[in-house]
Structure formats: C-alpha cells, structure tokens
Amino acid sequence: MTTSVTKTQLRLGVNIDHVATIRNARGGRHPDPVRAARAAAIAGADGITAHLREDRRHISDIDIDRLSREIDLPLNLEMAATPEMLEIALRHKPHAACIVPEKREELTTEGGLDAAGQTEHLRPFVEALTDAGIRASLFIDPDPIQLEASISLGAPVIELHTGSYAEQSNEAGLFRELTRIVNAAAMADELGLECHAGHGLRFDNVGAIAAIPTIRELNIGHFLVGEAIFGGLDSAISRMRAHMDEARARKSA
Ligand code: PXP
C-alpha cells in the first residue's frame, strides 16, 4: 500500500494509570498521578492518557477532574462505551476520548473494540463526543474490517492495539503481527483516519512501530511506570522519546 504521510512528528501520550494503581494499593494520596502527569510534561510527553475504568481500579473521578484542571497537556480519556462514561467525558471535555472494550475480570484491555460487530451501539457515543468537540478514537485490532467500521462510524481517529505484537517471542510471530500493524496503518491513511497505536510497548519493541510513517501518536503506560522504579519517570520518558525519534529519523532519512 502507498502512504501519503512521509515525515510527521510522532507524539507520545503517557498513560499514568499505573501510578494510580500503586497509590490505590495502600489508599491515600501517594504517588499522585497528577504529579506524574506534570513530570511527564517536563520530560517530553505530548499528551496524558488516563483510563477511567468502570470499577475505578486505578484512575478515580477526582484524578480526571484534577487532570482536566491542572495539566496543560491534551488529555486523552480512555473510556468504555457506557452512558456513565459518556456523561463524564461530556462534563470534562478532554481533548480526545478513546473508546475501549472493557471487561471487569480482565487485567488490562484485552483485544480491540469490535467496532464492526457493535456499530449501532457505538454510533451515538462517537456522535455525542464529536458534537461536543472531543476527538473520538476507537481502540481496534489491526484488522481491515475494524478500520472500515471505524470509517462508517465517522470516527476521526483509530488507535491500533499493539498488544499481540508486543507478546510475540519469536521472529515469525513478530513479523506476522508487525505486518498486520503496518498494513492497517497504511489503510488508515488511505481512508483518512488519523492513526495512533499502543499497548505493551517497551524500549525494545517500540522502534518498529515508531518507524511506521502514518502513525501519529503512541500511548504508553505500564512499561514507563515500571521502568520509573529503576531510573525515575523523567528518564524513562525521555529514553522512550529518544527511541521513538531515532526510529522515525532512520526511517525518513
Ligand atoms: N492504549 C490503550 C487504548 C490502552 O487501553 C492502554 C492500556 O491502558 C494503553 C494504550 C497503554 O498500554 P500499556 O500500559 O501496556 O503501555
């Protein structure tokens, strides 16, 4: 597939959910995810991502309120397609809202949204977010059927689920999953969808994704918060930025 976008800045959205996971392990206020968002801004993040889950296992309603009021970076609110979450999004008006599938029993977001199978359920959510001036995004697997469904829903943005790529431990599996992402990102560009990606990205696997020229933003959380234990959050974020920028520069050189 041909691509029309060749050289674009790749944005880094830092997902701070797991700062809240650590705070909630003890209750209380430490560590504060809003402080992490401030540190992320200084370290070179282009946006902050937070997932307000139905069970509030990490990010809380107060966190969303404070992130909206206290942080200057664009906020990307990850949310399930439920009336409760839509009401919260419309109240806070984040820069973007990424609709994700959500199951109570899962450890993290497993698999992408079935946009093709849930078109009629999702349509009013995409419309309401768009009408409120919030960039609606759909977190989907790198699958042409899901891209077509995203277009039919009128979503301006998709985020490709990179979890399956990140889990591969051999060359053949990595190649297979990377090819799916490369093809989906090219298709998104042809369809006029802004393409983001995320889930399971680390220093060792981010380069191949960052090198895909039509991807505009990566959302990364768990690895950065884990790495922060060893070298600090600012170092983890600036090293991730450097990996992304190097891969992008190599590709467009
Ligand atoms: N993007 C979306 C839509 C997600 O649900 C998540 C996980 O919360 C991420 C990105 C970040 O994934 P990770 O924490 O594995 O970097």
mmCIF file of C-alpha atoms and ligand atoms in Angstrom:
data_model
loop_
_atom_site.group_PDB
_atom_site.id
_atom_site.type_symbol
_atom_site.label_atom_id
_atom_site.label_comp_id
_atom_site.label_asym_id
_atom_site.label_seq_id
_atom_site.Cartn_x
_atom_site.Cartn_y
_atom_site.Cartn_z
ATOM 1 C CA MET A 1 0.000 0.000 0.000
ATOM 2 C CA THR A 2 1.194 3.535 -0.680
ATOM 3 C CA THR A 3 1.263 6.135 2.052
ATOM 4 C CA SER A 4 0.692 9.847 1.683
ATOM 5 C CA VAL A 5 2.245 10.879 5.003
ATOM 6 C CA THR A 6 6.026 10.631 4.982
ATOM 7 C CA LYS A 7 7.503 12.856 7.688
ATOM 8 C CA THR A 8 5.390 13.641 10.701
ATOM 9 C CA GLN A 9 6.227 14.210 14.325
ATOM 10 C CA LEU A 10 5.323 11.203 16.360
ATOM 11 C CA ARG A 11 3.557 12.212 19.573
ATOM 12 C CA LEU A 12 3.985 10.385 22.863
ATOM 13 C CA GLY A 13 0.960 10.073 25.116
ATOM 14 C CA VAL A 14 1.982 8.946 28.586
ATOM 15 C CA ASN A 15 -0.573 6.723 30.297
ATOM 16 C CA ILE A 16 -0.459 7.348 34.052
ATOM 17 C CA ASP A 17 -2.973 4.672 35.130
ATOM 18 C CA HIS A 18 -0.397 2.586 36.946
ATOM 19 C CA VAL A 19 0.787 5.439 39.132
ATOM 20 C CA ALA A 20 -2.779 5.319 40.443
ATOM 21 C CA THR A 21 -2.553 1.502 40.721
ATOM 22 C CA ILE A 22 0.377 1.902 43.139
ATOM 23 C CA ARG A 23 -1.379 4.664 45.089
ATOM 24 C CA ASN A 24 -4.519 2.566 45.415
ATOM 25 C CA ALA A 25 -2.563 -0.431 46.744
ATOM 26 C CA ARG A 26 -2.317 1.466 50.059
ATOM 27 C CA GLY A 27 -5.070 4.052 49.734
ATOM 28 C CA GLY A 28 -4.169 7.655 50.462
ATOM 29 C CA ARG A 29 -2.636 10.108 48.031
ATOM 30 C CA HIS A 30 0.864 8.863 47.216
ATOM 31 C CA PRO A 31 2.074 8.525 44.478
ATOM 32 C CA ASP A 32 -0.063 11.203 42.862
ATOM 33 C CA PRO A 33 -0.910 10.588 39.176
ATOM 34 C CA VAL A 34 -1.314 14.328 38.600
ATOM 35 C CA ARG A 35 2.264 14.860 39.800
ATOM 36 C CA ALA A 36 3.278 12.118 37.348
ATOM 37 C CA ALA A 37 1.457 13.978 34.566
ATOM 38 C CA ARG A 38 3.380 17.150 35.449
ATOM 39 C CA ALA A 39 6.666 15.236 35.403
ATOM 40 C CA ALA A 40 5.699 13.652 32.070
ATOM 41 C CA ALA A 41 5.097 17.090 30.569
ATOM 42 C CA ILE A 42 8.559 18.251 31.638
ATOM 43 C CA ALA A 43 10.163 15.037 30.324
ATOM 44 C CA GLY A 44 8.744 15.485 26.814
ATOM 45 C CA ALA A 45 5.294 13.880 26.736
ATOM 46 C CA ASP A 46 2.902 15.387 24.200
ATOM 47 C CA GLY A 47 -0.241 14.276 25.996
ATOM 48 C CA ILE A 48 -1.569 12.458 29.046
ATOM 49 C CA THR A 49 -3.708 9.347 28.774
ATOM 50 C CA ALA A 50 -5.875 8.011 31.602
ATOM 51 C CA HIS A 51 -8.413 5.192 31.637
ATOM 52 C CA LEU A 52 -11.324 5.721 33.989
ATOM 53 C CA ARG A 53 -12.497 2.140 34.402
ATOM 54 C CA GLU A 54 -15.987 1.224 35.453
ATOM 55 C CA ASP A 55 -14.611 -0.399 38.653
ATOM 56 C CA ARG A 56 -12.250 2.588 39.349
ATOM 57 C CA ARG A 57 -9.394 0.164 39.995
ATOM 58 C CA HIS A 58 -6.756 2.821 39.247
ATOM 59 C CA ILE A 59 -7.755 6.281 37.986
ATOM 60 C CA SER A 60 -10.526 7.924 40.039
ATOM 61 C CA ASP A 61 -13.113 10.548 39.168
ATOM 62 C CA ILE A 62 -11.125 13.082 41.212
ATOM 63 C CA ASP A 63 -7.986 12.279 39.173
ATOM 64 C CA ILE A 64 -9.869 13.068 35.955
ATOM 65 C CA ASP A 65 -11.170 16.274 37.445
ATOM 66 C CA ARG A 66 -7.682 17.342 38.562
ATOM 67 C CA LEU A 67 -6.010 16.295 35.289
ATOM 68 C CA SER A 68 -8.547 18.409 33.390
ATOM 69 C CA ARG A 69 -7.994 21.461 35.581
ATOM 70 C CA GLU A 70 -4.307 21.272 36.491
ATOM 71 C CA ILE A 71 -2.495 19.858 33.458
ATOM 72 C CA ASP A 72 -1.914 21.880 30.292
ATOM 73 C CA LEU A 73 -1.151 18.919 28.017
ATOM 74 C CA PRO A 74 -4.016 17.442 25.959
ATOM 75 C CA LEU A 75 -5.891 14.780 27.929
ATOM 76 C CA ASN A 76 -6.868 11.542 26.200
ATOM 77 C CA LEU A 77 -9.611 9.894 28.255
ATOM 78 C CA GLU A 78 -9.907 6.156 27.657
ATOM 79 C CA MET A 79 -13.453 5.047 28.289
ATOM 80 C CA ALA A 80 -15.893 2.215 27.795
ATOM 81 C CA ALA A 81 -18.963 2.944 25.683
ATOM 82 C CA THR A 82 -21.374 3.367 28.599
ATOM 83 C CA PRO A 83 -23.768 6.214 29.464
ATOM 84 C CA GLU A 84 -21.872 6.877 32.714
ATOM 85 C CA MET A 85 -18.521 7.352 30.932
ATOM 86 C CA LEU A 86 -20.086 9.463 28.198
ATOM 87 C CA GLU A 87 -21.579 11.776 30.811
ATOM 88 C CA ILE A 88 -18.140 12.142 32.453
ATOM 89 C CA ALA A 89 -16.461 12.840 29.097
ATOM 90 C CA LEU A 90 -19.042 15.453 28.169
ATOM 91 C CA ARG A 91 -18.648 17.113 31.564
ATOM 92 C CA HIS A 92 -14.840 17.353 31.398
ATOM 93 C CA LYS A 93 -14.460 17.780 27.628
ATOM 94 C CA PRO A 94 -10.989 16.209 27.268
ATOM 95 C CA HIS A 95 -9.064 16.837 24.064
ATOM 96 C CA ALA A 96 -9.741 13.230 22.977
ATOM 97 C CA ALA A 97 -11.687 10.209 24.126
ATOM 98 C CA CYS A 98 -10.600 6.744 23.095
ATOM 99 C CA ILE A 99 -13.373 4.153 23.284
ATOM 100 C CA VAL A 100 -12.022 0.841 24.570
ATOM 101 C CA PRO A 101 -13.655 -2.513 25.253
ATOM 102 C CA GLU A 102 -13.888 -3.210 28.962
ATOM 103 C CA LYS A 103 -14.489 -6.363 30.943
ATOM 104 C CA ARG A 104 -14.450 -6.300 34.732
ATOM 105 C CA GLU A 105 -12.480 -9.533 35.025
ATOM 106 C CA GLU A 106 -9.623 -8.589 32.664
ATOM 107 C CA LEU A 107 -6.222 -7.462 33.988
ATOM 108 C CA THR A 108 -5.806 -4.928 31.184
ATOM 109 C CA THR A 109 -7.573 -4.081 27.917
ATOM 110 C CA GLU A 110 -7.513 -7.429 26.136
ATOM 111 C CA GLY A 111 -8.037 -7.131 22.402
ATOM 112 C CA GLY A 112 -9.538 -4.292 20.446
ATOM 113 C CA LEU A 113 -13.049 -2.966 20.267
ATOM 114 C CA ASP A 114 -15.388 -4.902 17.971
ATOM 115 C CA ALA A 115 -16.409 -1.793 16.036
ATOM 116 C CA ALA A 116 -17.785 -3.928 13.188
ATOM 117 C CA GLY A 117 -19.980 -6.021 15.479
ATOM 118 C CA GLN A 118 -21.216 -3.117 17.623
ATOM 119 C CA THR A 119 -21.772 -0.371 15.079
ATOM 120 C CA GLU A 120 -25.241 0.599 16.257
ATOM 121 C CA HIS A 121 -24.215 0.598 19.926
ATOM 122 C CA LEU A 122 -21.117 2.731 19.268
ATOM 123 C CA ARG A 123 -22.595 5.248 16.826
ATOM 124 C CA PRO A 124 -24.324 7.524 19.394
ATOM 125 C CA PHE A 125 -21.135 7.645 21.503
ATOM 126 C CA VAL A 126 -18.968 8.718 18.565
ATOM 127 C CA GLU A 127 -21.595 11.275 17.538
ATOM 128 C CA ALA A 128 -22.031 12.740 21.030
ATOM 129 C CA LEU A 129 -18.258 13.067 21.565
ATOM 130 C CA THR A 130 -17.780 14.634 18.139
ATOM 131 C CA ASP A 131 -20.666 17.069 18.660
ATOM 132 C CA ALA A 132 -19.010 18.151 21.929
ATOM 133 C CA GLY A 133 -15.731 18.895 20.113
ATOM 134 C CA ILE A 134 -13.911 15.858 21.591
ATOM 135 C CA ARG A 135 -11.776 13.840 19.147
ATOM 136 C CA ALA A 136 -13.314 10.379 19.232
ATOM 137 C CA SER A 137 -10.952 7.489 18.773
ATOM 138 C CA LEU A 138 -11.615 3.737 18.589
ATOM 139 C CA PHE A 139 -9.126 1.237 20.046
ATOM 140 C CA ILE A 140 -9.203 -1.565 17.466
ATOM 141 C CA ASP A 141 -7.175 -4.558 16.365
ATOM 142 C CA PRO A 142 -5.174 -4.045 13.145
ATOM 143 C CA ASP A 143 -7.917 -5.639 11.070
ATOM 144 C CA PRO A 144 -9.341 -4.152 7.812
ATOM 145 C CA ILE A 145 -12.923 -4.955 8.886
ATOM 146 C CA GLN A 146 -12.484 -2.860 12.031
ATOM 147 C CA LEU A 147 -10.973 0.015 10.032
ATOM 148 C CA GLU A 148 -13.917 0.001 7.612
ATOM 149 C CA ALA A 149 -16.310 0.009 10.573
ATOM 150 C CA SER A 150 -14.447 2.961 12.132
ATOM 151 C CA ILE A 151 -14.937 4.943 8.929
ATOM 152 C CA SER A 152 -18.617 4.072 8.785
ATOM 153 C CA LEU A 153 -18.942 5.290 12.387
ATOM 154 C CA GLY A 154 -17.388 8.641 11.476
ATOM 155 C CA ALA A 155 -14.535 8.379 13.995
ATOM 156 C CA PRO A 156 -11.663 10.702 13.009
ATOM 157 C CA VAL A 157 -9.018 8.646 14.863
ATOM 158 C CA ILE A 158 -8.224 4.987 15.483
ATOM 159 C CA GLU A 159 -5.710 3.524 17.906
ATOM 160 C CA LEU A 160 -4.239 0.196 16.813
ATOM 161 C CA HIS A 161 -3.897 -2.385 19.599
ATOM 162 C CA THR A 162 -0.241 -3.448 19.624
ATOM 163 C CA GLY A 163 -0.664 -5.971 22.440
ATOM 164 C CA SER A 164 -0.498 -9.035 20.234
ATOM 165 C CA TYR A 165 2.701 -7.711 18.569
ATOM 166 C CA ALA A 166 4.204 -6.994 21.999
ATOM 167 C CA GLU A 167 3.537 -10.542 23.225
ATOM 168 C CA GLN A 168 5.402 -12.310 20.411
ATOM 169 C CA SER A 169 8.591 -14.082 21.372
ATOM 170 C CA ASN A 170 9.821 -15.376 18.027
ATOM 171 C CA GLU A 171 10.763 -13.790 14.697
ATOM 172 C CA ALA A 172 7.894 -15.315 12.723
ATOM 173 C CA GLY A 173 5.265 -14.128 15.178
ATOM 174 C CA LEU A 174 6.797 -10.666 15.395
ATOM 175 C CA PHE A 175 6.904 -10.369 11.609
ATOM 176 C CA ARG A 176 3.296 -11.534 11.260
ATOM 177 C CA GLU A 177 1.942 -9.097 13.861
ATOM 178 C CA LEU A 178 4.090 -6.187 12.678
ATOM 179 C CA THR A 179 2.891 -6.730 9.102
ATOM 180 C CA ARG A 180 -0.722 -6.516 10.277
ATOM 181 C CA ILE A 181 0.028 -3.201 12.005
ATOM 182 C CA VAL A 182 1.966 -1.788 9.015
ATOM 183 C CA ASN A 183 -0.887 -2.684 6.644
ATOM 184 C CA ALA A 184 -3.558 -1.321 8.980
ATOM 185 C CA ALA A 185 -1.656 1.962 9.439
ATOM 186 C CA ALA A 186 -1.344 2.357 5.656
ATOM 187 C CA MET A 187 -5.028 1.582 5.201
ATOM 188 C CA ALA A 188 -5.948 4.125 7.903
ATOM 189 C CA ASP A 189 -4.017 6.771 5.987
ATOM 190 C CA GLU A 190 -5.782 5.894 2.728
ATOM 191 C CA LEU A 191 -9.159 6.089 4.468
ATOM 192 C CA GLY A 192 -8.301 9.460 6.034
ATOM 193 C CA LEU A 193 -8.195 8.158 9.626
ATOM 194 C CA GLU A 194 -5.567 9.543 11.990
ATOM 195 C CA CYS A 195 -3.685 6.516 13.271
ATOM 196 C CA HIS A 196 -2.412 6.016 16.835
ATOM 197 C CA ALA A 197 -1.054 2.840 18.427
ATOM 198 C CA GLY A 198 -0.388 1.438 21.844
ATOM 199 C CA HIS A 199 -0.349 -1.365 24.384
ATOM 200 C CA GLY A 200 2.632 -3.335 25.620
ATOM 201 C CA LEU A 201 5.237 -1.015 24.068
ATOM 202 C CA ARG A 202 8.726 -1.054 25.608
ATOM 203 C CA PHE A 203 12.203 0.254 24.726
ATOM 204 C CA ASP A 204 12.984 -2.975 22.844
ATOM 205 C CA ASN A 205 9.865 -3.133 20.680
ATOM 206 C CA VAL A 206 8.826 0.500 20.142
ATOM 207 C CA GLY A 207 11.228 1.176 17.248
ATOM 208 C CA ALA A 208 9.433 -0.904 14.617
ATOM 209 C CA ILE A 209 6.114 0.757 15.487
ATOM 210 C CA ALA A 210 7.592 4.271 15.671
ATOM 211 C CA ALA A 211 9.095 3.763 12.211
ATOM 212 C CA ILE A 212 5.653 3.377 10.590
ATOM 213 C CA PRO A 213 5.289 6.824 8.997
ATOM 214 C CA THR A 214 1.500 7.101 9.101
ATOM 215 C CA ILE A 215 1.289 6.518 12.857
ATOM 216 C CA ARG A 216 0.922 9.889 14.579
ATOM 217 C CA GLU A 217 0.821 9.014 18.263
ATOM 218 C CA LEU A 218 1.848 6.239 20.642
ATOM 219 C CA ASN A 219 0.214 5.763 24.039
ATOM 220 C CA ILE A 220 2.487 4.054 26.530
ATOM 221 C CA GLY A 221 1.999 3.423 30.230
ATOM 222 C CA HIS A 222 2.796 0.203 32.063
ATOM 223 C CA PHE A 223 6.407 -0.113 30.920
ATOM 224 C CA LEU A 224 7.190 3.549 31.684
ATOM 225 C CA VAL A 225 5.808 3.353 35.207
ATOM 226 C CA GLY A 226 7.679 0.081 35.817
ATOM 227 C CA GLU A 227 10.906 1.497 34.425
ATOM 228 C CA ALA A 228 10.496 4.580 36.613
ATOM 229 C CA ILE A 229 11.224 2.361 39.640
ATOM 230 C CA PHE A 230 14.785 1.897 38.395
ATOM 231 C CA GLY A 231 15.667 5.253 36.891
ATOM 232 C CA GLY A 232 12.878 7.744 37.505
ATOM 233 C CA LEU A 233 9.862 8.661 35.390
ATOM 234 C CA ASP A 234 11.566 11.536 33.601
ATOM 235 C CA SER A 235 14.441 9.307 32.498
ATOM 236 C CA ALA A 236 12.048 6.546 31.344
ATOM 237 C CA ILE A 237 10.012 9.014 29.289
ATOM 238 C CA SER A 238 12.959 10.819 27.746
ATOM 239 C CA ARG A 239 14.585 7.488 26.831
ATOM 240 C CA MET A 240 11.316 6.321 25.243
ATOM 241 C CA ARG A 241 11.118 9.611 23.305
ATOM 242 C CA ALA A 242 14.684 9.080 22.083
ATOM 243 C CA HIS A 243 13.908 5.516 20.904
ATOM 244 C CA MET A 244 10.826 6.779 19.052
ATOM 245 C CA ASP A 245 12.594 9.743 17.467
ATOM 246 C CA GLU A 246 15.618 7.682 16.393
ATOM 247 C CA ALA A 247 13.435 5.046 14.729
ATOM 248 C CA ARG A 248 11.403 7.743 12.982
ATOM 249 C CA ALA A 249 14.502 9.635 11.825
ATOM 250 C CA ARG A 250 16.141 6.444 10.495
ATOM 251 C CA LYS A 251 13.013 5.595 8.525
ATOM 252 C CA SER A 252 12.631 9.017 6.922
ATOM 253 C CA ALA A 253 16.384 9.578 6.282
HETATM 254 N N1 PXP B 1 -3.807 2.496 24.681
HETATM 255 C C1 PXP B 1 -4.942 1.972 25.197
HETATM 256 C C2 PXP B 1 -6.221 2.221 24.477
HETATM 257 C C3 PXP B 1 -4.919 1.229 26.404
HETATM 258 O O1 PXP B 1 -6.064 0.718 26.901
HETATM 259 C C4 PXP B 1 -3.697 1.079 27.078
HETATM 260 C C5 PXP B 1 -3.666 0.339 28.382
HETATM 261 O O2 PXP B 1 -4.397 1.010 29.339
HETATM 262 C C6 PXP B 1 -2.551 1.659 26.523
HETATM 263 C C7 PXP B 1 -2.626 2.344 25.303
HETATM 264 C C8 PXP B 1 -1.211 1.583 27.203
HETATM 265 O O3 PXP B 1 -0.806 0.264 27.289
HETATM 266 P P1 PXP B 1 0.449 -0.069 28.215
HETATM 267 O O4 PXP B 1 0.064 0.319 29.603
HETATM 268 O O5 PXP B 1 0.629 -1.547 28.030
HETATM 269 O O6 PXP B 1 1.604 0.727 27.699
#
